[in-house]
């Protein structure tokens, strides 16, 4: 047992256990909770800070993060709260995942048990909300948040948004939890967990969760066949997408047939307009970007056809709803190149890890694809609530390490 395992063990147990109530509440409290527990579990022994191999991927993360923070100095957005949330939050999320992921023996078992509790409890709650049309969440919105002022349609949007956010920790942690049960001889429980995640992914009018689940399932299946090869290819493709996608996406949208666009849900048509507008902004300031959190003031107007009529909407509502465009818009080509380098280094480190197991490789592919799908099709890069949730999912990957290399 390492020094400080008791503190780290309690941190892991509390983090996974409280993922259930915080997930039910919309997942927003997961990030500050993980940050607080990372401070509580802070390692004071020197061995933790002297790894066997230089963590080049972590160094790369530090350089990218530093560039993003420096870019705030030329951002037109004058609210510095994101500067502190990102600058302090990301290192704490990484610290939590690495420290709690090193648990062994009884404390690891306890953390795994808390993980299973959090995932299954959240899955059953979302199943109940699916069957009863979000009754519990709707009642809370009406009673405690004065949802009646938004009208019936507005309350429905708030309910689905909250439940869609609640499904994110379930989606990210469902595969690692299922693989842990598989390893321990309980495959039926693992299948049940994935079924609960699938039901949540296809509910609450949150198409991005559906896309994330389907893509994650495909990636997990391919990785089960070729663990190391798939991980190396996956991170290489992501690095290439960070560089190339923002450059070609506006052109692809322009040549998309009108019949295809007409068949899309209104939310996806709106996204296409957001991406086109963001692409135009990137071309005006490509190298260094507009600075951290600049997406908020860089807005405009667009029109979306929905419910039988045209509606005026924001051309850039808070962020571009696409991670690659978001990085280019705010940190420029420099930031995109740094992030691509991080992905290459991280993919190489994971794919070459001596103790990488097949189950662990599947979990890495699942979490990576699900998370990338969420931030490429919907959420903003800097939103801390899903960063904290990603830290929990990344921690669970460490629990699946094995002694022997996969074929």
mmCIF file of N, CA, C and O in Angstrom, residues 267-362:
data_model
loop_
_atom_site.group_PDB
_atom_site.id
_atom_site.type_symbol
_atom_site.label_atom_id
_atom_site.label_comp_id
_atom_site.label_asym_id
_atom_site.label_seq_id
_atom_site.Cartn_x
_atom_site.Cartn_y
_atom_site.Cartn_z
ATOM 1 N N UNK A 267 -32.210 20.909 -34.659
ATOM 2 C CA UNK A 267 -31.021 21.187 -33.853
ATOM 3 C C UNK A 267 -29.745 20.968 -34.649
ATOM 4 O O UNK A 267 -28.765 21.714 -34.490
ATOM 5 N N UNK A 268 -29.724 19.966 -35.543
ATOM 6 C CA UNK A 268 -28.533 19.729 -36.349
ATOM 7 C C UNK A 268 -28.400 20.763 -37.467
ATOM 8 O O UNK A 268 -27.287 21.159 -37.830
ATOM 9 N N UNK A 269 -29.527 21.196 -38.031
ATOM 10 C CA UNK A 269 -29.470 22.265 -39.027
ATOM 11 C C UNK A 269 -28.912 23.530 -38.400
ATOM 12 O O UNK A 269 -28.114 24.260 -39.020
ATOM 13 N N UNK A 270 -29.311 23.803 -37.189
ATOM 14 C CA UNK A 270 -28.771 24.971 -36.465
ATOM 15 C C UNK A 270 -27.264 24.814 -36.279
ATOM 16 O O UNK A 270 -26.504 25.771 -36.453
ATOM 17 N N UNK A 271 -26.820 23.605 -35.953
ATOM 18 C CA UNK A 271 -25.392 23.371 -35.782
ATOM 19 C C UNK A 271 -24.626 23.656 -37.073
ATOM 20 O O UNK A 271 -23.532 24.231 -37.054
ATOM 21 N N UNK A 272 -25.179 23.246 -38.201
ATOM 22 C CA UNK A 272 -24.500 23.509 -39.475
ATOM 23 C C UNK A 272 -24.321 25.009 -39.694
ATOM 24 O O UNK A 272 -23.270 25.453 -40.187
ATOM 25 N N UNK A 273 -25.326 25.802 -39.324
ATOM 26 C CA UNK A 273 -25.209 27.249 -39.475
ATOM 27 C C UNK A 273 -24.175 27.820 -38.504
ATOM 28 O O UNK A 273 -23.414 28.720 -38.852
ATOM 29 N N UNK A 274 -24.143 27.274 -37.286
ATOM 30 C CA UNK A 274 -23.129 27.707 -36.311
ATOM 31 C C UNK A 274 -21.738 27.407 -36.835
ATOM 32 O O UNK A 274 -20.830 28.248 -36.767
ATOM 33 N N UNK A 275 -21.555 26.220 -37.393
ATOM 34 C CA UNK A 275 -20.232 25.824 -37.868
ATOM 35 C C UNK A 275 -19.794 26.676 -39.066
ATOM 36 O O UNK A 275 -18.615 27.025 -39.176
ATOM 37 N N UNK A 276 -20.727 27.000 -39.956
ATOM 38 C CA UNK A 276 -20.380 27.861 -41.094
ATOM 39 C C UNK A 276 -19.960 29.246 -40.623
ATOM 40 O O UNK A 276 -18.950 29.811 -41.093
ATOM 41 N N UNK A 277 -20.703 29.806 -39.701
ATOM 42 C CA UNK A 277 -20.386 31.131 -39.157
ATOM 43 C C UNK A 277 -19.039 31.115 -38.448
ATOM 44 O O UNK A 277 -18.214 32.035 -38.620
ATOM 45 N N UNK A 278 -18.783 30.054 -37.668
ATOM 46 C CA UNK A 278 -17.508 29.950 -36.962
ATOM 47 C C UNK A 278 -16.356 29.811 -37.945
ATOM 48 O O UNK A 278 -15.274 30.382 -37.735
ATOM 49 N N UNK A 279 -16.574 29.035 -39.019
ATOM 50 C CA UNK A 279 -15.526 28.892 -40.033
ATOM 51 C C UNK A 279 -15.140 30.220 -40.653
ATOM 52 O O UNK A 279 -13.955 30.478 -40.913
ATOM 53 N N UNK A 280 -16.118 31.072 -40.891
ATOM 54 C CA UNK A 280 -15.821 32.407 -41.434
ATOM 55 C C UNK A 280 -14.975 33.222 -40.450
ATOM 56 O O UNK A 280 -14.034 33.927 -40.851
ATOM 57 N N UNK A 281 -15.292 33.122 -39.157
ATOM 58 C CA UNK A 281 -14.515 33.844 -38.148
ATOM 59 C C UNK A 281 -13.081 33.332 -38.078
ATOM 60 O O UNK A 281 -12.132 34.114 -37.933
ATOM 61 N N UNK A 282 -12.910 32.022 -38.185
ATOM 62 C CA UNK A 282 -11.564 31.439 -38.115
ATOM 63 C C UNK A 282 -10.703 31.935 -39.261
ATOM 64 O O UNK A 282 -9.516 32.249 -39.081
ATOM 65 N N UNK A 283 -11.280 32.028 -40.457
ATOM 66 C CA UNK A 283 -10.506 32.488 -41.613
ATOM 67 C C UNK A 283 -10.034 33.928 -41.446
ATOM 68 O O UNK A 283 -9.017 34.328 -42.030
ATOM 69 N N UNK A 284 -10.725 34.721 -40.645
ATOM 70 C CA UNK A 284 -10.329 36.110 -40.422
ATOM 71 C C UNK A 284 -9.164 36.233 -39.439
ATOM 72 O O UNK A 284 -8.429 37.221 -39.470
ATOM 73 N N UNK A 285 -8.978 35.246 -38.547
ATOM 74 C CA UNK A 285 -7.917 35.328 -37.541
ATOM 75 C C UNK A 285 -7.426 33.904 -37.234
ATOM 76 O O UNK A 285 -7.664 33.380 -36.152
ATOM 77 N N UNK A 286 -6.694 33.288 -38.190
ATOM 78 C CA UNK A 286 -6.421 31.853 -38.081
ATOM 79 C C UNK A 286 -5.269 31.461 -37.156
ATOM 80 O O UNK A 286 -5.294 30.366 -36.589
ATOM 81 N N UNK A 287 -4.260 32.291 -37.005
ATOM 82 C CA UNK A 287 -3.034 31.819 -36.369
ATOM 83 C C UNK A 287 -3.119 31.757 -34.843
ATOM 84 O O UNK A 287 -2.766 30.750 -34.241
ATOM 85 N N UNK A 288 -3.558 32.817 -34.214
ATOM 86 C CA UNK A 288 -3.580 32.868 -32.748
ATOM 87 C C UNK A 288 -4.994 32.841 -32.169
ATOM 88 O O UNK A 288 -5.164 32.779 -30.956
ATOM 89 N N UNK A 289 -6.007 32.895 -33.020
ATOM 90 C CA UNK A 289 -7.375 32.856 -32.547
ATOM 91 C C UNK A 289 -7.798 34.137 -31.853
ATOM 92 O O UNK A 289 -7.056 35.114 -31.789
ATOM 93 N N UNK A 290 -8.994 34.100 -31.303
ATOM 94 C CA UNK A 290 -9.577 35.280 -30.664
ATOM 95 C C UNK A 290 -9.384 35.294 -29.151
ATOM 96 O O UNK A 290 -9.761 36.258 -28.493
ATOM 97 N N UNK A 291 -8.827 34.231 -28.589
ATOM 98 C CA UNK A 291 -8.586 34.185 -27.158
ATOM 99 C C UNK A 291 -9.599 33.345 -26.405
ATOM 100 O O UNK A 291 -10.724 33.113 -26.874
ATOM 101 N N UNK A 292 -9.201 32.896 -25.234
ATOM 102 C CA UNK A 292 -10.043 32.037 -24.397
ATOM 103 C C UNK A 292 -11.393 32.677 -24.120
ATOM 104 O O UNK A 292 -11.478 33.836 -23.731
ATOM 105 N N UNK A 293 -12.443 31.903 -24.326
ATOM 106 C CA UNK A 293 -13.825 32.303 -24.052
ATOM 107 C C UNK A 293 -14.326 33.416 -24.973
ATOM 108 O O UNK A 293 -15.342 34.063 -24.687
ATOM 109 N N UNK A 294 -13.617 33.646 -26.096
ATOM 110 C CA UNK A 294 -14.036 34.693 -27.032
ATOM 111 C C UNK A 294 -15.338 34.345 -27.737
ATOM 112 O O UNK A 294 -15.992 35.232 -28.303
ATOM 113 N N UNK A 295 -15.730 33.068 -27.732
ATOM 114 C CA UNK A 295 -16.958 32.663 -28.432
ATOM 115 C C UNK A 295 -18.185 33.384 -27.893
ATOM 116 O O UNK A 295 -19.149 33.611 -28.635
ATOM 117 N N UNK A 296 -18.176 33.742 -26.620
ATOM 118 C CA UNK A 296 -19.374 34.340 -26.027
ATOM 119 C C UNK A 296 -19.744 35.678 -26.665
ATOM 120 O O UNK A 296 -20.910 35.889 -27.011
ATOM 121 N N UNK A 297 -18.806 36.617 -26.839
ATOM 122 C CA UNK A 297 -19.207 37.885 -27.461
ATOM 123 C C UNK A 297 -19.232 37.856 -28.989
ATOM 124 O O UNK A 297 -19.800 38.755 -29.608
ATOM 125 N N UNK A 298 -18.607 36.852 -29.620
ATOM 126 C CA UNK A 298 -18.557 36.785 -31.081
ATOM 127 C C UNK A 298 -19.836 36.140 -31.607
ATOM 128 O O UNK A 298 -19.845 34.990 -32.041
ATOM 129 N N UNK A 299 -20.907 36.863 -31.593
ATOM 130 C CA UNK A 299 -22.203 36.298 -31.951
ATOM 131 C C UNK A 299 -22.752 36.957 -33.203
ATOM 132 O O UNK A 299 -22.202 37.930 -33.714
ATOM 133 N N UNK A 300 -23.838 36.423 -33.708
ATOM 134 C CA UNK A 300 -24.516 36.963 -34.867
ATOM 135 C C UNK A 300 -25.916 36.394 -34.926
ATOM 136 O O UNK A 300 -26.420 35.843 -33.949
ATOM 137 N N UNK A 301 -26.578 36.530 -36.089
ATOM 138 C CA UNK A 301 -27.933 36.023 -36.242
ATOM 139 C C UNK A 301 -28.002 35.049 -37.409
ATOM 140 O O UNK A 301 -27.272 35.162 -38.386
ATOM 141 N N UNK A 302 -28.889 34.056 -37.274
ATOM 142 C CA UNK A 302 -29.124 33.082 -38.334
ATOM 143 C C UNK A 302 -30.601 32.718 -38.310
ATOM 144 O O UNK A 302 -31.337 33.092 -37.392
ATOM 145 N N UNK A 303 -31.032 31.989 -39.343
ATOM 146 C CA UNK A 303 -32.421 31.543 -39.433
ATOM 147 C C UNK A 303 -32.452 30.027 -39.563
ATOM 148 O O UNK A 303 -31.677 29.436 -40.324
ATOM 149 N N UNK A 304 -33.352 29.399 -38.809
ATOM 150 C CA UNK A 304 -33.518 27.946 -38.843
ATOM 151 C C UNK A 304 -34.988 27.641 -39.065
ATOM 152 O O UNK A 304 -35.860 28.225 -38.404
ATOM 153 N N UNK A 305 -35.261 26.723 -39.990
ATOM 154 C CA UNK A 305 -36.638 26.314 -40.265
ATOM 155 C C UNK A 305 -37.002 25.181 -39.310
ATOM 156 O O UNK A 305 -36.389 24.112 -39.319
ATOM 157 N N UNK A 306 -37.987 25.406 -38.460
ATOM 158 C CA UNK A 306 -38.413 24.391 -37.495
ATOM 159 C C UNK A 306 -39.892 24.592 -37.189
ATOM 160 O O UNK A 306 -40.393 25.722 -37.168
ATOM 161 N N UNK A 307 -40.588 23.493 -36.977
ATOM 162 C CA UNK A 307 -42.013 23.522 -36.624
ATOM 163 C C UNK A 307 -42.841 24.305 -37.647
ATOM 164 O O UNK A 307 -43.778 25.035 -37.314
ATOM 165 N N UNK A 308 -42.425 24.191 -38.911
ATOM 166 C CA UNK A 308 -43.209 24.768 -39.989
ATOM 167 C C UNK A 308 -42.946 26.225 -40.291
ATOM 168 O O UNK A 308 -43.643 26.809 -41.131
ATOM 169 N N UNK A 309 -41.970 26.855 -39.632
ATOM 170 C CA UNK A 309 -41.707 28.275 -39.894
ATOM 171 C C UNK A 309 -40.243 28.588 -39.622
ATOM 172 O O UNK A 309 -39.509 27.793 -39.020
ATOM 173 N N UNK A 310 -39.822 29.780 -40.095
ATOM 174 C CA UNK A 310 -38.451 30.240 -39.862
ATOM 175 C C UNK A 310 -38.339 30.890 -38.493
ATOM 176 O O UNK A 310 -39.228 31.613 -38.062
ATOM 177 N N UNK A 311 -37.206 30.625 -37.835
ATOM 178 C CA UNK A 311 -36.963 31.203 -36.519
ATOM 179 C C UNK A 311 -35.600 31.891 -36.517
ATOM 180 O O UNK A 311 -34.619 31.348 -37.046
ATOM 181 N N UNK A 312 -35.531 33.082 -35.957
ATOM 182 C CA UNK A 312 -34.256 33.764 -35.779
ATOM 183 C C UNK A 312 -33.529 33.153 -34.583
ATOM 184 O O UNK A 312 -34.093 33.047 -33.488
ATOM 185 N N UNK A 313 -32.291 32.751 -34.802
ATOM 186 C CA UNK A 313 -31.493 32.121 -33.751
ATOM 187 C C UNK A 313 -30.119 32.773 -33.712
ATOM 188 O O UNK A 313 -29.732 33.524 -34.618
ATOM 189 N N UNK A 314 -29.375 32.474 -32.662
ATOM 190 C CA UNK A 314 -28.010 32.983 -32.537
ATOM 191 C C UNK A 314 -27.083 32.191 -33.458
ATOM 192 O O UNK A 314 -27.160 30.965 -33.529
ATOM 193 N N UNK A 315 -26.200 32.887 -34.142
ATOM 194 C CA UNK A 315 -25.248 32.220 -35.029
ATOM 195 C C UNK A 315 -24.098 31.584 -34.265
ATOM 196 O O UNK A 315 -23.439 30.678 -34.776
ATOM 197 N N UNK A 316 -23.840 32.030 -33.030
ATOM 198 C CA UNK A 316 -22.786 31.438 -32.198
ATOM 199 C C UNK A 316 -23.229 31.508 -30.738
ATOM 200 O O UNK A 316 -22.788 32.372 -29.975
ATOM 201 N N UNK A 317 -24.115 30.594 -30.322
ATOM 202 C CA UNK A 317 -24.652 30.625 -28.957
ATOM 203 C C UNK A 317 -23.647 30.091 -27.935
ATOM 204 O O UNK A 317 -23.536 28.896 -27.726
ATOM 205 N N UNK A 318 -22.877 30.969 -27.344
ATOM 206 C CA UNK A 318 -21.926 30.680 -26.270
ATOM 207 C C UNK A 318 -20.655 29.992 -26.756
ATOM 208 O O UNK A 318 -19.549 30.344 -26.342
ATOM 209 N N UNK A 319 -20.769 29.003 -27.638
ATOM 210 C CA UNK A 319 -19.590 28.309 -28.163
ATOM 211 C C UNK A 319 -19.986 27.621 -29.472
ATOM 212 O O UNK A 319 -21.187 27.486 -29.770
ATOM 213 N N UNK A 320 -19.008 27.167 -30.282
ATOM 214 C CA UNK A 320 -19.336 26.641 -31.620
ATOM 215 C C UNK A 320 -19.993 25.264 -31.642
ATOM 216 O O UNK A 320 -20.336 24.785 -32.722
ATOM 217 N N UNK A 321 -20.156 24.601 -30.493
ATOM 218 C CA UNK A 321 -20.749 23.260 -30.468
ATOM 219 C C UNK A 321 -19.970 22.290 -31.353
ATOM 220 O O UNK A 321 -20.535 21.373 -31.959
ATOM 221 N N UNK A 322 -18.676 22.492 -31.421
ATOM 222 C CA UNK A 322 -17.769 21.589 -32.132
ATOM 223 C C UNK A 322 -16.370 21.845 -31.574
ATOM 224 O O UNK A 322 -15.858 22.965 -31.665
ATOM 225 N N UNK A 323 -15.764 20.813 -30.999
ATOM 226 C CA UNK A 323 -14.505 21.002 -30.273
ATOM 227 C C UNK A 323 -13.384 21.500 -31.176
ATOM 228 O O UNK A 323 -12.591 22.364 -30.778
ATOM 229 N N UNK A 324 -13.285 20.964 -32.395
ATOM 230 C CA UNK A 324 -12.191 21.375 -33.273
ATOM 231 C C UNK A 324 -12.331 22.842 -33.675
ATOM 232 O O UNK A 324 -11.351 23.596 -33.669
ATOM 233 N N UNK A 325 -13.557 23.246 -34.005
ATOM 234 C CA UNK A 325 -13.790 24.654 -34.328
ATOM 235 C C UNK A 325 -13.559 25.539 -33.109
ATOM 236 O O UNK A 325 -13.028 26.657 -33.227
ATOM 237 N N UNK A 326 -13.945 25.045 -31.937
ATOM 238 C CA UNK A 326 -13.781 25.813 -30.701
ATOM 239 C C UNK A 326 -12.304 26.086 -30.431
ATOM 240 O O UNK A 326 -11.910 27.213 -30.100
ATOM 241 N N UNK A 327 -11.478 25.060 -30.567
ATOM 242 C CA UNK A 327 -10.034 25.216 -30.335
ATOM 243 C C UNK A 327 -9.423 26.176 -31.341
ATOM 244 O O UNK A 327 -8.650 27.072 -30.992
ATOM 245 N N UNK A 328 -9.774 26.026 -32.611
ATOM 246 C CA UNK A 328 -9.234 26.929 -33.635
ATOM 247 C C UNK A 328 -9.711 28.362 -33.419
ATOM 248 O O UNK A 328 -8.929 29.307 -33.562
ATOM 249 N N UNK A 329 -10.985 28.531 -33.104
ATOM 250 C CA UNK A 329 -11.534 29.874 -32.965
ATOM 251 C C UNK A 329 -10.847 30.640 -31.837
ATOM 252 O O UNK A 329 -10.532 31.824 -31.993
ATOM 253 N N UNK A 330 -10.592 29.979 -30.710
ATOM 254 C CA UNK A 330 -10.104 30.700 -29.534
ATOM 255 C C UNK A 330 -8.595 30.613 -29.347
ATOM 256 O O UNK A 330 -7.998 31.528 -28.762
ATOM 257 N N UNK A 331 -7.955 29.526 -29.801
ATOM 258 C CA UNK A 331 -6.495 29.405 -29.615
ATOM 259 C C UNK A 331 -5.740 29.359 -30.932
ATOM 260 O O UNK A 331 -4.507 29.306 -30.927
ATOM 261 N N UNK A 332 -6.446 29.361 -32.060
ATOM 262 C CA UNK A 332 -5.811 29.450 -33.360
ATOM 263 C C UNK A 332 -5.086 28.182 -33.786
ATOM 264 O O UNK A 332 -5.171 27.127 -33.154
ATOM 265 N N UNK A 333 -4.344 28.314 -34.882
ATOM 266 C CA UNK A 333 -3.583 27.183 -35.406
ATOM 267 C C UNK A 333 -2.522 26.722 -34.417
ATOM 268 O O UNK A 333 -2.192 25.535 -34.357
ATOM 269 N N UNK A 334 -1.979 27.645 -33.636
ATOM 270 C CA UNK A 334 -0.973 27.274 -32.628
ATOM 271 C C UNK A 334 -1.592 26.328 -31.606
ATOM 272 O O UNK A 334 -1.031 25.269 -31.284
ATOM 273 N N UNK A 335 -2.737 26.690 -31.076
ATOM 274 C CA UNK A 335 -3.408 25.825 -30.112
ATOM 275 C C UNK A 335 -3.800 24.492 -30.711
ATOM 276 O O UNK A 335 -3.680 23.441 -30.056
ATOM 277 N N UNK A 336 -4.282 24.500 -31.955
ATOM 278 C CA UNK A 336 -4.673 23.251 -32.605
ATOM 279 C C UNK A 336 -3.470 22.328 -32.786
ATOM 280 O O UNK A 336 -3.566 21.112 -32.565
ATOM 281 N N UNK A 337 -2.322 22.897 -33.175
ATOM 282 C CA UNK A 337 -1.111 22.083 -33.347
ATOM 283 C C UNK A 337 -0.648 21.497 -32.012
ATOM 284 O O UNK A 337 -0.240 20.334 -31.940
ATOM 285 N N UNK A 338 -0.729 22.287 -30.955
ATOM 286 C CA UNK A 338 -0.346 21.782 -29.633
ATOM 287 C C UNK A 338 -1.269 20.656 -29.183
ATOM 288 O O UNK A 338 -0.807 19.631 -28.653
ATOM 289 N N UNK A 339 -2.570 20.812 -29.390
ATOM 290 C CA UNK A 339 -3.516 19.773 -28.999
ATOM 291 C C UNK A 339 -3.303 18.510 -29.820
ATOM 292 O O UNK A 339 -3.371 17.387 -29.282
ATOM 293 N N UNK A 340 -3.050 18.658 -31.110
ATOM 294 C CA UNK A 340 -2.788 17.488 -31.952
ATOM 295 C C UNK A 340 -1.549 16.745 -31.462
ATOM 296 O O UNK A 340 -1.524 15.504 -31.421
ATOM 297 N N UNK A 341 -0.523 17.480 -31.061
ATOM 298 C CA UNK A 341 0.672 16.846 -30.512
ATOM 299 C C UNK A 341 0.384 16.076 -29.237
ATOM 300 O O UNK A 341 0.922 14.982 -29.013
ATOM 301 N N UNK A 342 -0.469 16.646 -28.380
ATOM 302 C CA UNK A 342 -0.868 15.956 -27.147
ATOM 303 C C UNK A 342 -1.565 14.637 -27.477
ATOM 304 O O UNK A 342 -1.283 13.599 -26.856
ATOM 305 N N UNK A 343 -2.466 14.653 -28.439
ATOM 306 C CA UNK A 343 -3.204 13.447 -28.795
ATOM 307 C C UNK A 343 -2.280 12.363 -29.351
ATOM 308 O O UNK A 343 -2.428 11.182 -29.021
ATOM 309 N N UNK A 344 -1.312 12.755 -30.163
ATOM 310 C CA UNK A 344 -0.357 11.784 -30.703
ATOM 311 C C UNK A 344 0.475 11.175 -29.574
ATOM 312 O O UNK A 344 0.654 9.950 -29.492
ATOM 313 N N UNK A 345 0.988 12.030 -28.678
ATOM 314 C CA UNK A 345 1.797 11.537 -27.567
ATOM 315 C C UNK A 345 0.986 10.646 -26.629
ATOM 316 O O UNK A 345 1.461 9.590 -26.180
ATOM 317 N N UNK A 346 -0.250 11.051 -26.351
ATOM 318 C CA UNK A 346 -1.097 10.273 -25.451
ATOM 319 C C UNK A 346 -1.458 8.927 -26.065
ATOM 320 O O UNK A 346 -1.398 7.882 -25.393
ATOM 321 N N UNK A 347 -1.825 8.934 -27.338
ATOM 322 C CA UNK A 347 -2.157 7.681 -28.004
ATOM 323 C C UNK A 347 -0.975 6.732 -28.046
ATOM 324 O O UNK A 347 -1.123 5.519 -27.816
ATOM 325 N N UNK A 348 0.212 7.258 -28.326
ATOM 326 C CA UNK A 348 1.400 6.415 -28.348
ATOM 327 C C UNK A 348 1.715 5.840 -26.984
ATOM 328 O O UNK A 348 2.089 4.659 -26.860
ATOM 329 N N UNK A 349 1.573 6.676 -25.937
ATOM 330 C CA UNK A 349 1.857 6.211 -24.577
ATOM 331 C C UNK A 349 0.892 5.098 -24.161
ATOM 332 O O UNK A 349 1.299 4.084 -23.591
ATOM 333 N N UNK A 350 -0.391 5.270 -24.451
ATOM 334 C CA UNK A 350 -1.377 4.271 -24.044
ATOM 335 C C UNK A 350 -1.205 2.983 -24.849
ATOM 336 O O UNK A 350 -1.206 1.879 -24.292
ATOM 337 N N UNK A 351 -1.055 3.114 -26.163
ATOM 338 C CA UNK A 351 -0.952 1.929 -27.010
ATOM 339 C C UNK A 351 0.293 1.111 -26.710
ATOM 340 O O UNK A 351 0.303 -0.112 -26.918
ATOM 341 N N UNK A 352 1.353 1.740 -26.211
ATOM 342 C CA UNK A 352 2.607 1.038 -25.927
ATOM 343 C C UNK A 352 2.749 0.647 -24.463
ATOM 344 O O UNK A 352 3.777 0.087 -24.074
ATOM 345 N N UNK A 353 1.742 0.928 -23.635
ATOM 346 C CA UNK A 353 1.841 0.625 -22.204
ATOM 347 C C UNK A 353 2.022 -0.879 -22.000
ATOM 348 O O UNK A 353 1.232 -1.681 -22.507
ATOM 349 N N UNK A 354 3.058 -1.302 -21.268
ATOM 350 C CA UNK A 354 3.325 -2.741 -21.100
ATOM 351 C C UNK A 354 2.171 -3.504 -20.465
ATOM 352 O O UNK A 354 1.934 -4.663 -20.795
ATOM 353 N N UNK A 355 1.444 -2.889 -19.526
ATOM 354 C CA UNK A 355 0.382 -3.587 -18.810
ATOM 355 C C UNK A 355 -1.012 -3.308 -19.391
ATOM 356 O O UNK A 355 -2.010 -3.584 -18.737
ATOM 357 N N UNK A 356 -1.066 -2.792 -20.603
ATOM 358 C CA UNK A 356 -2.371 -2.543 -21.225
ATOM 359 C C UNK A 356 -3.084 -3.862 -21.469
ATOM 360 O O UNK A 356 -2.582 -4.737 -22.162
ATOM 361 N N UNK A 357 -4.270 -4.009 -20.906
ATOM 362 C CA UNK A 357 -5.067 -5.218 -21.130
ATOM 363 C C UNK A 357 -6.071 -4.965 -22.251
ATOM 364 O O UNK A 357 -6.348 -3.823 -22.614
ATOM 365 N N UNK A 358 -6.622 -6.046 -22.760
ATOM 366 C CA UNK A 358 -7.635 -5.910 -23.806
ATOM 367 C C UNK A 358 -8.852 -5.161 -23.266
ATOM 368 O O UNK A 358 -9.417 -4.292 -23.931
ATOM 369 N N UNK A 359 -9.271 -5.499 -22.037
ATOM 370 C CA UNK A 359 -10.407 -4.815 -21.442
ATOM 371 C C UNK A 359 -10.116 -3.330 -21.239
ATOM 372 O O UNK A 359 -10.974 -2.473 -21.464
ATOM 373 N N UNK A 360 -8.902 -3.035 -20.821
ATOM 374 C CA UNK A 360 -8.522 -1.638 -20.620
ATOM 375 C C UNK A 360 -8.511 -0.882 -21.941
ATOM 376 O O UNK A 360 -8.965 0.267 -22.013
ATOM 377 N N UNK A 361 -8.008 -1.504 -22.996
ATOM 378 C CA UNK A 361 -7.993 -0.860 -24.318
ATOM 379 C C UNK A 361 -9.413 -0.566 -24.792
ATOM 380 O O UNK A 361 -9.689 0.499 -25.358
ATOM 381 N N UNK A 362 -10.331 -1.505 -24.570
ATOM 382 C CA UNK A 362 -11.729 -1.288 -24.959
ATOM 383 C C UNK A 362 -12.303 -0.095 -24.207
ATOM 384 O O UNK A 362 -12.993 0.763 -24.787
#
